[in-house]
PDB file of C-alpha atoms in Angstrom:
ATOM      1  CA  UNK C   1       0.000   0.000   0.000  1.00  0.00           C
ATOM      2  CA  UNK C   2       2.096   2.875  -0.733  1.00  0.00           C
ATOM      3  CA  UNK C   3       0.615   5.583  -0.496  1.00  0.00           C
ATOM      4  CA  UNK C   4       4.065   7.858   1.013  1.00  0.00           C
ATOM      5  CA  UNK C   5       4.041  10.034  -1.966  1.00  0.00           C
ATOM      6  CA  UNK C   6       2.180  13.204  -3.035  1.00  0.00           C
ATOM      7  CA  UNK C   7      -0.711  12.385  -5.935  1.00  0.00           C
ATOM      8  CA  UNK C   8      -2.250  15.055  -8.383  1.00  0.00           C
ATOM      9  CA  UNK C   9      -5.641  15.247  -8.400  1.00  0.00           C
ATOM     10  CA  UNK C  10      -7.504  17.149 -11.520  1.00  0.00           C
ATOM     11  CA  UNK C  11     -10.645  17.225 -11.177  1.00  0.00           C
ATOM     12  CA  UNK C  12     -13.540  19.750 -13.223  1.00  0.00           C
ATOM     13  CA  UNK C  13     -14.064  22.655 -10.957  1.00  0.00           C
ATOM     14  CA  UNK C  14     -17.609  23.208 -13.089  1.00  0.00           C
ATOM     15  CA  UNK C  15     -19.076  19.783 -11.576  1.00  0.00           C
ATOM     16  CA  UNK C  16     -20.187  20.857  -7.819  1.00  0.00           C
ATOM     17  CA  UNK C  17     -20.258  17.313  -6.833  1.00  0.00           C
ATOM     18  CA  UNK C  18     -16.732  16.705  -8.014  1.00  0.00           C
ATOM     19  CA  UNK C  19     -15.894  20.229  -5.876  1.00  0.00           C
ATOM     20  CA  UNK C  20     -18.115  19.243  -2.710  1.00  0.00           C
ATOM     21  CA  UNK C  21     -16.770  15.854  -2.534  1.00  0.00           C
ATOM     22  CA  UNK C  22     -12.591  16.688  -2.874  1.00  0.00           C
ATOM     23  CA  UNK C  23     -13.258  19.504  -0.469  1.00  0.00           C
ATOM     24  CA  UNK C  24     -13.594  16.463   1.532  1.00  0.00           C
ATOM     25  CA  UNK C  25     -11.245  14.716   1.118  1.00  0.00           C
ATOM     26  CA  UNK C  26      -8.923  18.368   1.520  1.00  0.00           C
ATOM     27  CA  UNK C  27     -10.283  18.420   5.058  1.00  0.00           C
ATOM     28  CA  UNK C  28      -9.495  15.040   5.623  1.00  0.00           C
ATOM     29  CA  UNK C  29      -5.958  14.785   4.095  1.00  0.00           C
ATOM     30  CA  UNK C  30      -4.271  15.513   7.446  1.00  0.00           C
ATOM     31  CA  UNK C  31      -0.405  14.433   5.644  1.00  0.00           C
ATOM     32  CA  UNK C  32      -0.927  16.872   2.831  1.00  0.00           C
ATOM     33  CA  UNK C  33      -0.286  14.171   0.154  1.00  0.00           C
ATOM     34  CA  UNK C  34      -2.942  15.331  -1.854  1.00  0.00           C
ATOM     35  CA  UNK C  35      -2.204  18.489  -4.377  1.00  0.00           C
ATOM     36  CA  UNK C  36      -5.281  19.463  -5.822  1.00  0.00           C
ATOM     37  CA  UNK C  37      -5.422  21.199  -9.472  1.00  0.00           C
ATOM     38  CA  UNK C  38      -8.510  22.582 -11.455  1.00  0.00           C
ATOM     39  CA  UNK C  39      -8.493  21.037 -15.199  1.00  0.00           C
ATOM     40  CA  UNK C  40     -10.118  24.531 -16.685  1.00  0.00           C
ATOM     41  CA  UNK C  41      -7.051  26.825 -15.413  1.00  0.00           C
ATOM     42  CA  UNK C  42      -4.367  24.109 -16.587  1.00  0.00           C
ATOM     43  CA  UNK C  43      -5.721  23.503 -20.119  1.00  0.00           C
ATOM     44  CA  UNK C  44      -2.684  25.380 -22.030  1.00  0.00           C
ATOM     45  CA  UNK C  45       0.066  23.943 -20.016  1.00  0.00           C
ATOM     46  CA  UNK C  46      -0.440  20.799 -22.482  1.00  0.00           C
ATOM     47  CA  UNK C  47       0.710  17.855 -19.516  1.00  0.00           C
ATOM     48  CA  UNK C  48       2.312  14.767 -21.195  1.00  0.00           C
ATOM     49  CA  UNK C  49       0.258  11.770 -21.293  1.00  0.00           C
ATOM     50  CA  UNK C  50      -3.297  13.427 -20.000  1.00  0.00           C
ATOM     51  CA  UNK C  51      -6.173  12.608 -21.823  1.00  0.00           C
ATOM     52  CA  UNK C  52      -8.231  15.585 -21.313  1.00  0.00           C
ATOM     53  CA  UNK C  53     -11.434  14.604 -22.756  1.00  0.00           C
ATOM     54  CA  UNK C  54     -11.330  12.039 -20.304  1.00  0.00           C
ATOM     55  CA  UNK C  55     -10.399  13.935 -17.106  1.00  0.00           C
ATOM     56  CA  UNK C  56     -13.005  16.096 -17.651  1.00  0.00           C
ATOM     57  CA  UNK C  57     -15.471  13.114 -17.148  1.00  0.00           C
ATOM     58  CA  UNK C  58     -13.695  11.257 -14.482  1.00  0.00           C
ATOM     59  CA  UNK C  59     -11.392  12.786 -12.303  1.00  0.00           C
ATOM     60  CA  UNK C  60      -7.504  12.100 -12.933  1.00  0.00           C
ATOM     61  CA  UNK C  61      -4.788  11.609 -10.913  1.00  0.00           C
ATOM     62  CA  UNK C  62      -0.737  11.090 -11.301  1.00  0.00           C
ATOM     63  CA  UNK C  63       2.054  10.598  -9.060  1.00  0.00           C
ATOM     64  CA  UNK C  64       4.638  10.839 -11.043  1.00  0.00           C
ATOM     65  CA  UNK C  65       3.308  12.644 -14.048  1.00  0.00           C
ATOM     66  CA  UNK C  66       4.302   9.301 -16.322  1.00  0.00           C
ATOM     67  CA  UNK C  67       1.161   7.353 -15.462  1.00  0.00           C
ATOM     68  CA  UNK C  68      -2.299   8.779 -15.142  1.00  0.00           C
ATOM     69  CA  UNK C  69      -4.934   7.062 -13.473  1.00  0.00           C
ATOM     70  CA  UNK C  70      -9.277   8.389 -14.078  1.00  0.00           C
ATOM     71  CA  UNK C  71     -12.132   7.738 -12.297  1.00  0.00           C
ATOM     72  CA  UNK C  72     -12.497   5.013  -9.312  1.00  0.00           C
ATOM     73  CA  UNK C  73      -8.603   4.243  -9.992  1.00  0.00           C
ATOM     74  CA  UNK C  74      -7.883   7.741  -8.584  1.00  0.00           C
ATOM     75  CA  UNK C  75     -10.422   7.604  -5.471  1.00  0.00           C
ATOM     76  CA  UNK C  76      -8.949   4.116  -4.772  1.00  0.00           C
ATOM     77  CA  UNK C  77      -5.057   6.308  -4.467  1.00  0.00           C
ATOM     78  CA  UNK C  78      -6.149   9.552  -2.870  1.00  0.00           C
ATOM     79  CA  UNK C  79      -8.386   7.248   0.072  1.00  0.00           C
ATOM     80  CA  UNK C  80      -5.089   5.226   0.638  1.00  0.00           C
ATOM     81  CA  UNK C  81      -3.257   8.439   1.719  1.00  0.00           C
ATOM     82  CA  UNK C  82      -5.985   9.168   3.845  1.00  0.00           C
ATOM     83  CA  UNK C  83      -5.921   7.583   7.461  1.00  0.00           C
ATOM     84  CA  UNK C  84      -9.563   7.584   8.289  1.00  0.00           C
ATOM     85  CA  UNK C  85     -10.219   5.464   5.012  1.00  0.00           C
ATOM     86  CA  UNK C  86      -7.109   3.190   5.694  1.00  0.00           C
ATOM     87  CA  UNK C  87      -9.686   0.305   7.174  1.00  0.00           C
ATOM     88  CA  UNK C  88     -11.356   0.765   4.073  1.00  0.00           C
ATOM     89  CA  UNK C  89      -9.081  -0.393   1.994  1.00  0.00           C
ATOM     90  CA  UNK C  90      -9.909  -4.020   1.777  1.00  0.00           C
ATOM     91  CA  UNK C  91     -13.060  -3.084   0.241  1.00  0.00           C
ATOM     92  CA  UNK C  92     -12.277  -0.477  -2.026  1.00  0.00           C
ATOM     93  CA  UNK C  93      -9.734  -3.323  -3.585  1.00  0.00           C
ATOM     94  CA  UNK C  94     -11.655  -5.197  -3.796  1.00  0.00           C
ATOM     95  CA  UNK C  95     -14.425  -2.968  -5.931  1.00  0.00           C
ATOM     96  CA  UNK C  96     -11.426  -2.270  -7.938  1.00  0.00           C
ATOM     97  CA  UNK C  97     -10.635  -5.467  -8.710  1.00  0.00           C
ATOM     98  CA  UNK C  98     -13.773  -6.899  -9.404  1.00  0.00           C
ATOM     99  CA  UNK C  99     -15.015  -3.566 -11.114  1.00  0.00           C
ATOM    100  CA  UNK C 100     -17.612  -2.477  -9.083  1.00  0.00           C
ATOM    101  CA  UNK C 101     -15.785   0.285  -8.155  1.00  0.00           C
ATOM    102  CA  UNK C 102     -15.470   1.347 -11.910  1.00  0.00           C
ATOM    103  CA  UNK C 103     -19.508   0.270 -12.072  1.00  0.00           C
ATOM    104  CA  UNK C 104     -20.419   2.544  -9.303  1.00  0.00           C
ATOM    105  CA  UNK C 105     -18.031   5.327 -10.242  1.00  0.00           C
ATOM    106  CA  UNK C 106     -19.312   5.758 -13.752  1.00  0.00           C
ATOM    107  CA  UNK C 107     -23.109   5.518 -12.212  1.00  0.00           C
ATOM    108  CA  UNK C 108     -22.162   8.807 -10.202  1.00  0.00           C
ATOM    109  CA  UNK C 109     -20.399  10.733 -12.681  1.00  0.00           C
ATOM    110  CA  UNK C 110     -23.121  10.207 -15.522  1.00  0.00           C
ATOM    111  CA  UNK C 111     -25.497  11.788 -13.607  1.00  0.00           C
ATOM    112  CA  UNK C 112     -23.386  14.644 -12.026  1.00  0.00           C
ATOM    113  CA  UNK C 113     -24.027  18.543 -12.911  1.00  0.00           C
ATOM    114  CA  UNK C 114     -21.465  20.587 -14.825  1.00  0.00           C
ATOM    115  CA  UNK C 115     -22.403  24.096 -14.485  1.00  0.00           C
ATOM    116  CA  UNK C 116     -20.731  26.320 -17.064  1.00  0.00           C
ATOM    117  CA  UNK C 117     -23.515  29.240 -16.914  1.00  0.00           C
ATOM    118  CA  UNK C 118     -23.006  30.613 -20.602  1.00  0.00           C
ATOM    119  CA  UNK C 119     -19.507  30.715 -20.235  1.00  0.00           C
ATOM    120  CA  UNK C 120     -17.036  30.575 -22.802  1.00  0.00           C
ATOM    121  CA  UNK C 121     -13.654  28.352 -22.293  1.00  0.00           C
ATOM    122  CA  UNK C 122     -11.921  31.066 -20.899  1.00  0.00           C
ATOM    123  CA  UNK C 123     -14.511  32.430 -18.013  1.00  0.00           C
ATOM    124  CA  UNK C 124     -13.703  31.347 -14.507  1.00  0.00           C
ATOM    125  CA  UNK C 125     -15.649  30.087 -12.316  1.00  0.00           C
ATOM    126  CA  UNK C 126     -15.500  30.231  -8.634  1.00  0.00           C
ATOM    127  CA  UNK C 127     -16.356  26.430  -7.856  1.00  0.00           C
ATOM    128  CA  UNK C 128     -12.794  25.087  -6.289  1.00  0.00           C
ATOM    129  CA  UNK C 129     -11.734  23.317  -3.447  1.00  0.00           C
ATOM    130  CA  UNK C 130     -10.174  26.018  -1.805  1.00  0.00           C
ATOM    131  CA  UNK C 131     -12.619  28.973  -2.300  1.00  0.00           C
ATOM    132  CA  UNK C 132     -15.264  26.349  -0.074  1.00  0.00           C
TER     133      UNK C 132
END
């Protein structure tokens, strides 16, 4: 389980349910191992290996900036550098391997909310984990 190093999370700071739930997971990251980053103010830096279309559906996450990881893969290593979910982690491998995790994941995302209120690509929006 090694969860000792920092991950980068990007995640859609339009989707309030993406927002509400890593603002969560902010309060409860008591090692700091989690570096949060908004996908809509890093679009031009052009990150190697990032499948954008796809981040903005699931959220992505990257340790070492090689290997990217979307969706339930990235909840299952941002709760493993959080203590309170460490007795959790049984379970959430074993929704990963088994793919329920991916099952429920992609139930939750379909049906989230992205709000872009007649906003072009270049408006910002005031939805991140820090302004909560």
């Amino acid at each position: 389980m090694n969860g000792s190093y920092k991950i980068y999370v990007y995640y859609d700071n339009w989707c309030p349910k993406s927002v509400g739930f890593l603002y969560v997971i902010s309060r409860l990251d008591v090692f700091k191992k989690i570096v949060f980053v908004s996908l809509r103010e890093i679009k031009n830096i052009g990150l190697s290996n990032l499948d954008l279309d796809l981040a903005y559906k699931k959220v992505a996450s990257t340790e070492n900036y090689s290997k990217w990881n979307y969706g339930y893969a990235s909840l299952h290593k941002i709760f493993k550098r959080i203590p309170l979910m460490w007795l959790l982690i049984p379970i959430f491998y074993l929704l990963r391997i088994s793919g329920g995790g991916d099952f429920l994941y992609n139930e939750l995302a379909v049906k989230r909310n992205v709000i872009p209120l007649n906003c072009d690509e270049n408006c910002k929006k005031n939805h991140s984990i820090h302004s909560l």
